[in-house]
Short mmCIF file of C-alpha atoms (C1' of nucleotides) in Angstrom, two decimals:
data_model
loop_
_atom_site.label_atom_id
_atom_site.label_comp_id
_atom_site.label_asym_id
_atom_site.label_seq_id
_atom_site.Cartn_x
_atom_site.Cartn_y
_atom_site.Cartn_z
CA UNK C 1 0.00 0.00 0.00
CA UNK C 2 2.76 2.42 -0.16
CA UNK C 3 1.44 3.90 -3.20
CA UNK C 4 -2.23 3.76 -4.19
CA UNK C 5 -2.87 5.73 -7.77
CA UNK C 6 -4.42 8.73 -8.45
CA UNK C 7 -7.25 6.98 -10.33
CA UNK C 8 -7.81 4.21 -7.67
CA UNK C 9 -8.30 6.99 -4.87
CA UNK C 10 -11.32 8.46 -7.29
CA UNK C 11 -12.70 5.12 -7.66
CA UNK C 12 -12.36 4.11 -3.96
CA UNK C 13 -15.18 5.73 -2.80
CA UNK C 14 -17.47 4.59 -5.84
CA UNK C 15 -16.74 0.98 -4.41
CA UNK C 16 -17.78 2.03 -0.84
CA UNK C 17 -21.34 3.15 -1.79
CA UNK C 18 -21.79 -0.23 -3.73
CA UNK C 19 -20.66 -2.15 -0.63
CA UNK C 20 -23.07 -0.09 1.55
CA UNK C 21 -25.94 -0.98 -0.93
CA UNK C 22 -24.77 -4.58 -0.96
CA UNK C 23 -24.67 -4.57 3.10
CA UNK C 24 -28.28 -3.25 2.95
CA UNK C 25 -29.67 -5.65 0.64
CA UNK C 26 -28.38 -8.43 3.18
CA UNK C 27 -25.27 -9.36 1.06
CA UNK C 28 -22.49 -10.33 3.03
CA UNK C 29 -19.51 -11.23 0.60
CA UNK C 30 -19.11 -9.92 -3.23
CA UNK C 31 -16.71 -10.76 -6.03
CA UNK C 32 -14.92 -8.56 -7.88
CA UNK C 33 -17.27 -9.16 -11.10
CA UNK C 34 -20.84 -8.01 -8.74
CA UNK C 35 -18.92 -5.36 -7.36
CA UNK C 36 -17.56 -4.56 -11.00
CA UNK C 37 -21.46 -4.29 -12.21
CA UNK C 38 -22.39 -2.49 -9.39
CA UNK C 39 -19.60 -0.03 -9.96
CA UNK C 40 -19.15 0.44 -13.73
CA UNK C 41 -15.82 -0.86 -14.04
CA UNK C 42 -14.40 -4.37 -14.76
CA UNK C 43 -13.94 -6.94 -12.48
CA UNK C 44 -10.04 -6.82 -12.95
CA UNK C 45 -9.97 -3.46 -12.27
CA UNK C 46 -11.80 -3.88 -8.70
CA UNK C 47 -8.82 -6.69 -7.88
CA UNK C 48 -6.12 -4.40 -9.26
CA UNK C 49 -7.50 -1.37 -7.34
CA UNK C 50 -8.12 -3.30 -3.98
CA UNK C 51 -4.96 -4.72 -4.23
CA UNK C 52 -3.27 -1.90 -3.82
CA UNK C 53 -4.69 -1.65 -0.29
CA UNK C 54 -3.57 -5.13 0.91
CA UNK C 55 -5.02 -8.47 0.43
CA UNK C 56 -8.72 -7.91 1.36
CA UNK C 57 -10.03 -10.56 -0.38
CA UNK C 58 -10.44 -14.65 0.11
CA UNK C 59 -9.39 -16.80 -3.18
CA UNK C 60 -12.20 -18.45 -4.59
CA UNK C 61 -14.58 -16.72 -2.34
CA UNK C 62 -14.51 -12.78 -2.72
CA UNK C 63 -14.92 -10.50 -0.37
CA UNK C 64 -16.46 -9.81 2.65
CA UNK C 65 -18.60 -6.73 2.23
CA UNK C 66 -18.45 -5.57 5.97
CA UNK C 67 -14.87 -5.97 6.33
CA UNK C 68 -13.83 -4.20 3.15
CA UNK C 69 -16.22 -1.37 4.11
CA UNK C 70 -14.07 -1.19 7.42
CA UNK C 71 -10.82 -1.52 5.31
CA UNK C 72 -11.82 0.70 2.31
CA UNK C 73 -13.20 3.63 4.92
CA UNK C 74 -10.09 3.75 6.95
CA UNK C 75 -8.33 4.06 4.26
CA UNK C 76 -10.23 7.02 2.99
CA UNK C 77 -9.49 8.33 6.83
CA UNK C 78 -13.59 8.35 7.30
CA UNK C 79 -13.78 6.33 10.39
CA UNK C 80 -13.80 9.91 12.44
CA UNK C 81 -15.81 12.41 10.88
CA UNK C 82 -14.07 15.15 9.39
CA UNK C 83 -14.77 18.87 10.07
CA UNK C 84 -16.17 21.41 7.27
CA UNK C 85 -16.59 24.71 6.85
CA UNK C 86 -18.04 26.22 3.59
CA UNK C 87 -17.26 29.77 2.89
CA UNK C 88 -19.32 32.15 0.65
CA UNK C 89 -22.65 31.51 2.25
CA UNK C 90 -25.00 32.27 -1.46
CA UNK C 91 -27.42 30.28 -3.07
CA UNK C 92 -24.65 27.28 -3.72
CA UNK C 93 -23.42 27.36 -0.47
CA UNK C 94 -26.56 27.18 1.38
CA UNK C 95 -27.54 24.41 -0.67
CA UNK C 96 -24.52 22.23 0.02
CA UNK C 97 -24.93 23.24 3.76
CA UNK C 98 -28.67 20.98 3.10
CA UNK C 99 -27.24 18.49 1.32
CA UNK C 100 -28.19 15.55 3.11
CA UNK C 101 -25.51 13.00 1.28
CA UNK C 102 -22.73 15.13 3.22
CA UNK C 103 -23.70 14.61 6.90
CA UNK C 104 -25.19 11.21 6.45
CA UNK C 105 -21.34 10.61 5.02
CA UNK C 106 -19.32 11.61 8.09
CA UNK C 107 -18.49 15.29 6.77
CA UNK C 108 -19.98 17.77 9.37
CA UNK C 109 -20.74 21.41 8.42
CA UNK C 110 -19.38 22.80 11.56
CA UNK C 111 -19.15 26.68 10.21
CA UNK C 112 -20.70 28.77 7.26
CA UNK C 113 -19.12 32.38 6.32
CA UNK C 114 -20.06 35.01 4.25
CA UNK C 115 -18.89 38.62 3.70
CA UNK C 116 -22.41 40.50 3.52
CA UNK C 117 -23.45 42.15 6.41
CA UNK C 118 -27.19 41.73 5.52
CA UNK C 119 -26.09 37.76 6.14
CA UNK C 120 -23.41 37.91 9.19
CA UNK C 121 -25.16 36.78 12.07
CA UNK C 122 -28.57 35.44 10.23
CA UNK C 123 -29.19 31.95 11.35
CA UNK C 124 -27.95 29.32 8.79
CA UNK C 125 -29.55 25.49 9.40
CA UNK C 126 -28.32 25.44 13.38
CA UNK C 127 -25.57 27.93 12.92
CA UNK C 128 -24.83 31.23 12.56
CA UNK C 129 -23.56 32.79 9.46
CA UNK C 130 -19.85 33.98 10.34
CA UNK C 131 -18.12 36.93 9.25
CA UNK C 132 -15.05 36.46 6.91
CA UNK C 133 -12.72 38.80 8.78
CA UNK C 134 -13.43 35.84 11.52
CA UNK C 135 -12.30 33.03 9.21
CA UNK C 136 -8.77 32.53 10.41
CA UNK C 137 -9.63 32.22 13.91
CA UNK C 138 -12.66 30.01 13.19
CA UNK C 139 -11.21 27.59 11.18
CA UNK C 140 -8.65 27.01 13.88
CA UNK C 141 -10.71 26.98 17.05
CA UNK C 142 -13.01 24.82 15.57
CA UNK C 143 -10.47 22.70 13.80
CA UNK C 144 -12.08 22.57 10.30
CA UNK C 145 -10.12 20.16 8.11
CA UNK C 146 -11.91 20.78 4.57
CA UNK C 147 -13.05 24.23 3.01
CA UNK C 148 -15.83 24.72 0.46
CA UNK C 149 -15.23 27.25 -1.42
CA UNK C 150 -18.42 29.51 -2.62
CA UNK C 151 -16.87 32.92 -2.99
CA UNK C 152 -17.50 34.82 -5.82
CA UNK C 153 -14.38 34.79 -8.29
CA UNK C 154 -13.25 38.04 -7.31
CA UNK C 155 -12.86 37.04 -3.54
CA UNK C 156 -11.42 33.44 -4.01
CA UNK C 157 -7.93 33.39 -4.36
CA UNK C 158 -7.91 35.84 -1.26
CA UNK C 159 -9.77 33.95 1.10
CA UNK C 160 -7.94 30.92 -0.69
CA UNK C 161 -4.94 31.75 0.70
CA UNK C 162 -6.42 32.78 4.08
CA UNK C 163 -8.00 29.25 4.51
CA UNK C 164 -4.65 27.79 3.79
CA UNK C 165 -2.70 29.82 6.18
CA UNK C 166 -5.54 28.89 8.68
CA UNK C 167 -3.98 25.30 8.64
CA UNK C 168 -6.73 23.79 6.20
CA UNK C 169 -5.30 21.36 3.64
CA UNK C 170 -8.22 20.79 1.96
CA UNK C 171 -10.66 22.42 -0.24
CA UNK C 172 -13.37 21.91 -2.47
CA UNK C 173 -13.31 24.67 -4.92
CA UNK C 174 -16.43 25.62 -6.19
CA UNK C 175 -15.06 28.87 -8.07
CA UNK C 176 -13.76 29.47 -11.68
CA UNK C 177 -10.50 30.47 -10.16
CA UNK C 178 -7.28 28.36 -10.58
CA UNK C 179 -6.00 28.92 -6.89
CA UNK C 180 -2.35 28.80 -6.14
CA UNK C 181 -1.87 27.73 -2.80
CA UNK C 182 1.47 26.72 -0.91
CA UNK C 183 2.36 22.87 -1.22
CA UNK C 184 0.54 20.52 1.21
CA UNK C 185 -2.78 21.91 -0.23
CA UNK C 186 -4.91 19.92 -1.75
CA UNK C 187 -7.35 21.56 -4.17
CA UNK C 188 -10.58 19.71 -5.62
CA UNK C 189 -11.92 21.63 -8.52
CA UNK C 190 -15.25 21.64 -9.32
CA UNK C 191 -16.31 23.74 -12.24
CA UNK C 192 -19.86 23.28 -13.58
CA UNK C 193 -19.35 25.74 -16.57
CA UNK C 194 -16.53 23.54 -17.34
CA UNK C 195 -18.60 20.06 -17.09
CA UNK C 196 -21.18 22.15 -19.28
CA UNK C 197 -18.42 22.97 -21.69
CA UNK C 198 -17.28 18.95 -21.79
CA UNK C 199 -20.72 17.90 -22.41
CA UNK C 200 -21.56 20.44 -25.06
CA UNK C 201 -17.85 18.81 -26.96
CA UNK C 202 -19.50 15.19 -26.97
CA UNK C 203 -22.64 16.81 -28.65
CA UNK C 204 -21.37 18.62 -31.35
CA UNK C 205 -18.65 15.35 -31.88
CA UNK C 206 -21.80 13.04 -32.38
CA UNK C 207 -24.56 15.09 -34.15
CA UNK R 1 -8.08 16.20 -35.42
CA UNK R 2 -9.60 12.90 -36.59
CA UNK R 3 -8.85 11.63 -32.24
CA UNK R 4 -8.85 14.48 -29.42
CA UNK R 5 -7.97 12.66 -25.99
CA UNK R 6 -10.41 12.60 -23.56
CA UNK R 7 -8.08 14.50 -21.49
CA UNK R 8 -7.38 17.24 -23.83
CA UNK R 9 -11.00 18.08 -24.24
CA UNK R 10 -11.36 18.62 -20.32
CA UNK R 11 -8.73 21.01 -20.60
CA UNK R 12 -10.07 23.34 -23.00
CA UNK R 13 -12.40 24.93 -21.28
CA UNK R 14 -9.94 25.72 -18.98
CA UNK R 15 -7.79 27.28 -21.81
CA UNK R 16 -10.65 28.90 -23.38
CA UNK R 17 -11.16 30.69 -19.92
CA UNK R 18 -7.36 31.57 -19.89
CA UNK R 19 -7.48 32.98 -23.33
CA UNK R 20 -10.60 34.92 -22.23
CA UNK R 21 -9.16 36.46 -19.10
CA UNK R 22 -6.10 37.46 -21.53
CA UNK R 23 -8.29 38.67 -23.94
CA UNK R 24 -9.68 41.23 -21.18
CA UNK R 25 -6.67 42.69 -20.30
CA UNK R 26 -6.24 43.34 -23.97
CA UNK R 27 -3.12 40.34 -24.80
CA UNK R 28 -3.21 39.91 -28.61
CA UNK R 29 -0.94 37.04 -28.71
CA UNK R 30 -0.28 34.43 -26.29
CA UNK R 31 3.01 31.63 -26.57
CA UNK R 32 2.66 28.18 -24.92
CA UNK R 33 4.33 29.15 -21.82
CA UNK R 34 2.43 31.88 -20.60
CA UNK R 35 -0.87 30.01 -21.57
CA UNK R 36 0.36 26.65 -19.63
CA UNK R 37 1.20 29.03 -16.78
CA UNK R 38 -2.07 30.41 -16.75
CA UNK R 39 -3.85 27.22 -16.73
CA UNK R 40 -1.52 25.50 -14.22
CA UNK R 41 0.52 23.35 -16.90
CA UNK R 42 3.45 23.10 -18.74
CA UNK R 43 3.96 24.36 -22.58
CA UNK R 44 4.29 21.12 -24.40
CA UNK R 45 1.27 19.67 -22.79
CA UNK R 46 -0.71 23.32 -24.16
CA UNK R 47 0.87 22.79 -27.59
CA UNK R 48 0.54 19.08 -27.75
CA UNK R 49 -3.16 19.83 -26.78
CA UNK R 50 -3.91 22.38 -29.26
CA UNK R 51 -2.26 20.22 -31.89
CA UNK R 52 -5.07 18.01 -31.90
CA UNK R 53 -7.12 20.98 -33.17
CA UNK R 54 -5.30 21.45 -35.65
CA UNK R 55 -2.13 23.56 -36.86
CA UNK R 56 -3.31 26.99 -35.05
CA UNK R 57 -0.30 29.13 -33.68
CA UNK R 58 2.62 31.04 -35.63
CA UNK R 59 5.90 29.41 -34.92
CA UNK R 60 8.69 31.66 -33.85
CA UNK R 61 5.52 34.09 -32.15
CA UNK R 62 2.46 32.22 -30.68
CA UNK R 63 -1.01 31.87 -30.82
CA UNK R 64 -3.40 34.67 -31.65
CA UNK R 65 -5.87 34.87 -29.14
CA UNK R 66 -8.88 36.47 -30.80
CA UNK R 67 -8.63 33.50 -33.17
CA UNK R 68 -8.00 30.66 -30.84
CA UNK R 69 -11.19 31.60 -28.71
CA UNK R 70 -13.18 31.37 -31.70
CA UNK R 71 -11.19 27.63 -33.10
CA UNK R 72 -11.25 26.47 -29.49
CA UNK R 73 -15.20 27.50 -28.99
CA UNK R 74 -16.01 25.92 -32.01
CA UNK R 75 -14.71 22.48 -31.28
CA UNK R 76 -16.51 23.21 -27.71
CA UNK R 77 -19.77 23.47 -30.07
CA UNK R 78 -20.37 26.52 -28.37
CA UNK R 79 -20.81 28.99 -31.00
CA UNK R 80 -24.48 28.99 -30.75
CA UNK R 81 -26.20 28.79 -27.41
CA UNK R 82 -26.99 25.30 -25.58
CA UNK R 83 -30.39 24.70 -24.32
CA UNK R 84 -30.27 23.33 -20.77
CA UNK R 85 -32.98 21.94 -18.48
CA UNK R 86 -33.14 21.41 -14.44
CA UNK R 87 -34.69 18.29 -13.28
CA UNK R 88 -35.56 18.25 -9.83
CA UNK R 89 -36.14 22.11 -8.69
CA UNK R 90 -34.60 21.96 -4.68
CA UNK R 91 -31.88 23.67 -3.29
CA UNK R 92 -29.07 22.81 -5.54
CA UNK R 93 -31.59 22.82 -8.46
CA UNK R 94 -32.18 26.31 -7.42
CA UNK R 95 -28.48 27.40 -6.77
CA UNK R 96 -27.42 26.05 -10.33
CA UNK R 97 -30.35 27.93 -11.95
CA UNK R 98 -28.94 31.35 -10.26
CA UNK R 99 -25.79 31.11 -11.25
CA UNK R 100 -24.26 33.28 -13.71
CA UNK R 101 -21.29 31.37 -14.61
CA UNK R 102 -23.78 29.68 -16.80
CA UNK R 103 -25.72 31.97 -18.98
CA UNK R 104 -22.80 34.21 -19.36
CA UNK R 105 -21.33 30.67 -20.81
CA UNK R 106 -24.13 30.27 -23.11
CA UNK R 107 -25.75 27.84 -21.58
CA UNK R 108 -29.25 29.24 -21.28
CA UNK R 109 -31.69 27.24 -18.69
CA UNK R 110 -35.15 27.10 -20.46
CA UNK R 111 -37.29 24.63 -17.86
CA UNK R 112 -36.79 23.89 -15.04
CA UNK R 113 -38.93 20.58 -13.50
CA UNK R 114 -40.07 19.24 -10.06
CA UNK R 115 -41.70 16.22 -8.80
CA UNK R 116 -43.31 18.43 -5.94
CA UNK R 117 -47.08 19.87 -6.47
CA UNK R 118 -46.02 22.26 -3.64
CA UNK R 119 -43.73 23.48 -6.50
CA UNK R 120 -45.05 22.86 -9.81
CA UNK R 121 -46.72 26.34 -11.08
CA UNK R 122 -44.23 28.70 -9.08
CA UNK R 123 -42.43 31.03 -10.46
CA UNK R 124 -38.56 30.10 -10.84
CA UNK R 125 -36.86 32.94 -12.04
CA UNK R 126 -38.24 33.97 -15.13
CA UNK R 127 -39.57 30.34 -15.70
CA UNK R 128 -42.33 28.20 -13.95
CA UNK R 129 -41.69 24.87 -12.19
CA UNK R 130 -42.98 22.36 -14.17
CA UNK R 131 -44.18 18.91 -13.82
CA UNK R 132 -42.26 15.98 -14.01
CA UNK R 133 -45.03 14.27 -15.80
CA UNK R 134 -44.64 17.13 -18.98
CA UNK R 135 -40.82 16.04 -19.27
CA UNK R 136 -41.04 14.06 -22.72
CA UNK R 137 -43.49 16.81 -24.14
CA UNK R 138 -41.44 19.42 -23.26
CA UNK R 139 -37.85 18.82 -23.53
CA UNK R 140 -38.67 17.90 -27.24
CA UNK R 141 -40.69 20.99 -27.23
CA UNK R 142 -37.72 23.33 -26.21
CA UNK R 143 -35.35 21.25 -28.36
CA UNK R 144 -33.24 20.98 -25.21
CA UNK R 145 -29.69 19.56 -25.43
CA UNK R 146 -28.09 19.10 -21.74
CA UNK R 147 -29.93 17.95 -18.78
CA UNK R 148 -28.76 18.55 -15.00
CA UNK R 149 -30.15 16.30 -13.27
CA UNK R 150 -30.80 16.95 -9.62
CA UNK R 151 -33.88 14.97 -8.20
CA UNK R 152 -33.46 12.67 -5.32
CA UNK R 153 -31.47 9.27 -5.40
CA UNK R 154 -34.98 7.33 -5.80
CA UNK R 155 -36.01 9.19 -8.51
CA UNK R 156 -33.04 9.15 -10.93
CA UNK R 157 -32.71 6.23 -12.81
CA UNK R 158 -35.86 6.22 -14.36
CA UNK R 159 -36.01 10.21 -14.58
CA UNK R 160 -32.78 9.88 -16.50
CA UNK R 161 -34.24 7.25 -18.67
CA UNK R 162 -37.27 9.38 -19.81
CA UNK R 163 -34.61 12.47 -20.08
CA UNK R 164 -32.81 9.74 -22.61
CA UNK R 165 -36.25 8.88 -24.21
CA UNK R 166 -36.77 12.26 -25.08
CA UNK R 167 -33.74 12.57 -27.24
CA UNK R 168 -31.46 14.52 -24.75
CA UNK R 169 -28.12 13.12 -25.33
CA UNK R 170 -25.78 14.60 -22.24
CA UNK R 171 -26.59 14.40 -18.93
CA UNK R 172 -24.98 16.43 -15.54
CA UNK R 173 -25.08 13.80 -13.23
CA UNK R 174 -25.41 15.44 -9.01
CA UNK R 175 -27.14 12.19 -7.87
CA UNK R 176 -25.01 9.41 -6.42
CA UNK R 177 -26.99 6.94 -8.39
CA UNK R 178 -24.41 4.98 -11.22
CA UNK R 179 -27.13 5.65 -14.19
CA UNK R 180 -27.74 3.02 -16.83
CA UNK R 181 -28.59 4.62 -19.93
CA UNK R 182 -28.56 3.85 -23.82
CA UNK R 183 -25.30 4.38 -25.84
CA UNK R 184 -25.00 7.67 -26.84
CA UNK R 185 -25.92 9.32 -24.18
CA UNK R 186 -23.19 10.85 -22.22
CA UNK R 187 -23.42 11.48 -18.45
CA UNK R 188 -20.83 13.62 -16.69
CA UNK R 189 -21.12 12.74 -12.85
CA UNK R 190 -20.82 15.66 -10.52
CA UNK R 191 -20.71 13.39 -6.85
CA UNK R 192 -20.22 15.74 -4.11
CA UNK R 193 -19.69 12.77 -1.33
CA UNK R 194 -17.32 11.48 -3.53
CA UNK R 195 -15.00 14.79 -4.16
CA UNK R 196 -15.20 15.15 -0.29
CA UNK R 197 -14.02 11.23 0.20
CA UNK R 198 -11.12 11.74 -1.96
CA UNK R 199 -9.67 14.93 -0.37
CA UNK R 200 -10.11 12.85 3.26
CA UNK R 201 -8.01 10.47 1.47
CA UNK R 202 -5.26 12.98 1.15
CA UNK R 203 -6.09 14.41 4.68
CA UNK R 204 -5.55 10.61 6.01
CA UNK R 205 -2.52 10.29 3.98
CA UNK R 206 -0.47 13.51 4.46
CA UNK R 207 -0.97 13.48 8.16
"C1'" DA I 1 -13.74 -25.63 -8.47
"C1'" DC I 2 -13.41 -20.99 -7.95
"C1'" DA I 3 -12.04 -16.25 -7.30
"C1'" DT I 4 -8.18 -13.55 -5.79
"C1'" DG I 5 -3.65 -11.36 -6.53
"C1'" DT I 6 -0.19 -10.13 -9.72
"C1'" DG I 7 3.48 -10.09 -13.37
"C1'" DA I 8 3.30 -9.18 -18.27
"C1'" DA I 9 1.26 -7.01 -22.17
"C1'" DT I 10 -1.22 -3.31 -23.88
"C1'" DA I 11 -3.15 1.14 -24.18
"C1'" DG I 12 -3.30 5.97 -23.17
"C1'" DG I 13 -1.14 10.32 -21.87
"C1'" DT I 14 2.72 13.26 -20.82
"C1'" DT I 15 7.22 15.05 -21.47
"C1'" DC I 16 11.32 15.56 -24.20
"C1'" DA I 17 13.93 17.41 -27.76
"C1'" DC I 18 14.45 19.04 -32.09
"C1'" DA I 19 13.12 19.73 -36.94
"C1'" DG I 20 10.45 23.05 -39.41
"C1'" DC I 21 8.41 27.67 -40.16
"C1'" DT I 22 7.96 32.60 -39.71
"C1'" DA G 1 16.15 34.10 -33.23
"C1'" DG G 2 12.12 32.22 -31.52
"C1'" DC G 3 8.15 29.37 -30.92
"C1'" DT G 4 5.28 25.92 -32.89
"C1'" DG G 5 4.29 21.12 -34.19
"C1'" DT G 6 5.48 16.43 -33.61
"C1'" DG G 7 7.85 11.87 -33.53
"C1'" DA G 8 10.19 9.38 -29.90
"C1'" DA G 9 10.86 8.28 -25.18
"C1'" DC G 10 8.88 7.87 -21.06
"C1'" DC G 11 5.54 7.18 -17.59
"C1'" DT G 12 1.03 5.87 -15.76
"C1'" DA G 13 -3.00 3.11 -15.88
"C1'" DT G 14 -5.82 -0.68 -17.69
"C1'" DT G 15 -6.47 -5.24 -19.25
"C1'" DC G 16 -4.98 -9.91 -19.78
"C1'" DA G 17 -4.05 -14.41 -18.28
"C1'" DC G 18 -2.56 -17.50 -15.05
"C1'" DA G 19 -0.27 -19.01 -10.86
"C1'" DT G 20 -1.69 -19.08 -6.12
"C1'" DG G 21 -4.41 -20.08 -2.27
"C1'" DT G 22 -8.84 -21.71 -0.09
#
DNA sequence: ACATGTGAATAGGTTCACAGCT
DNA sequence: AGCTGTGAACCTATTCACATGT
């Protein structure tokens, strides 16, 4: 397990909702083919990914569904829940802050921040929206692990930076801004203009 | 430009955003370099890239940016504008129907669709909330292209399938259901657990 | 008998380095 | 002189096919 690939880690958690749907169905041990079905991959693809994490598996058996749940969420360091804060508190950001398939995955939304005063200090789904000249000392005292980033472009490589300084080496950029952060940052990019833009290429290759 | 790698094409939006941003601040010409820096890679991967497009730069001066925007933007198929409906009209429906990166993209929103009779009839900016039930009538109506789909994980699979059945052909994917649909339809997954899962990976593993 | 785990083969992408144009 | 365009080299990831273990 020393090193797992890029494309593996991206897949990893793919396998884990298929094993929680196969655990709530009653299953109890899957082979790579089911789990290859259930995932949209190939079944030699599920043994060369899950190799890389050890030897989970039982020859001519398969594996044990709640035992590679245990194995595959450790792994993804999810057996303690991980801390969130989401700053830029607009439409977007209140929306994630409801998003249900967060919380019920071990990611707590433990502070929301926003730069409007109209906002500051509103309620905001059991907390309080939180000023962003109170980010740095936030983030720390409440020992937020992962950032969502909501800003608006202008704002984001700013507060980008101030997250990072904060201690946070994670963050889920929601902005169209290519941030450039000090190493030991890890930024997730998601651009729905630019998933727009991908889709529209397939279309005008097939029509 | 017979083959563009799947990899390639998810970079050009990001290029066609660099070129725009240059385009602002009134750069006529652009080389490699200061494009890859720009977009956060290295020159032979941009001219590799725009290779595949076909011969488009001057050697021994660059790339003329006026005219790449409009080669790039063509192969994007986004000369003309992209019709684009919302299906399932909560939060995140809402959020994505608000914001401007968007329409300023061309991608106009022209319905907007909800399960909900607490919903259906409202006013949705500029557009009413309609059924799910008119979905086949009127995404063939509006001649719509792209699809978002954000209804809950019960409903997807067979909303997608009736998206599919109504001759939409790409699909934006925020449900954490794997959908099964027809060849030719192309489904870009936007999985907001799973972008979270991977940065705890790198949490768990720098740590 | 059966399904995993894995070296080997293949495919796909990236980087190098330089020939070819302007 | 300078920068593109591109074959070649390299690297990463996927698929194959079978030895290994239960």
């Amino acid at each position: 397990m020393d090193h797992v690939p890029d494309q593996t880690i991206n897949r990893l958690p793919i396998y884990l909702r298929c094993l929680s749907q196969a655990r709530a169905v009653g299953i109890a041990v899957v082979n790579s083919l089911q789990l290859a079905q259930m995932a949209g991959t190939n079944a030699a693809q599920v043994r060369k990914d899950l190799s890389y994490l050890g030897e989970l598996g039982t020859r001519g058996v398969g594996y044990d569904v709640e035992g590679l749940i245990a194995h595959v969420s450790d792994v993804l360091g999810l057996t303690e829940k991980r801390r969130v804060a989401i700053v830029g508190y607009g439409r977007l950001g209140g929306a994630l802050h409801g998003y249900r398939g967060l919380a019920d995955r071990g990611f707590d939304i433990v502070a929301v921040f926003d730069d409007d005063p109209e906002k500051v200090g509103r309620p905001a789904g059991g907390l309080t929206v939180a000023p962003v000249s109170a980010l740095e000392r936030d983030l720390r005292d409440l020992d937020v692990e992962i950032a969502i980033l909501t800003t608006p472009t202008s704002a984001a490589q700013e507060v980008a930076e101030r997250i990072a300084a904060a201690g946070v080496h994670a963050i889920m950029n929601f902005t169209n801004v290519r941030l450039e952060l000090p190493e030991g940052v890890k930024v997730r990019p998601v651009d729905l203009s630019v998933e727009l833009q991908v889709l529209s290429f397939y279309l005008a290759r097939s029509s």
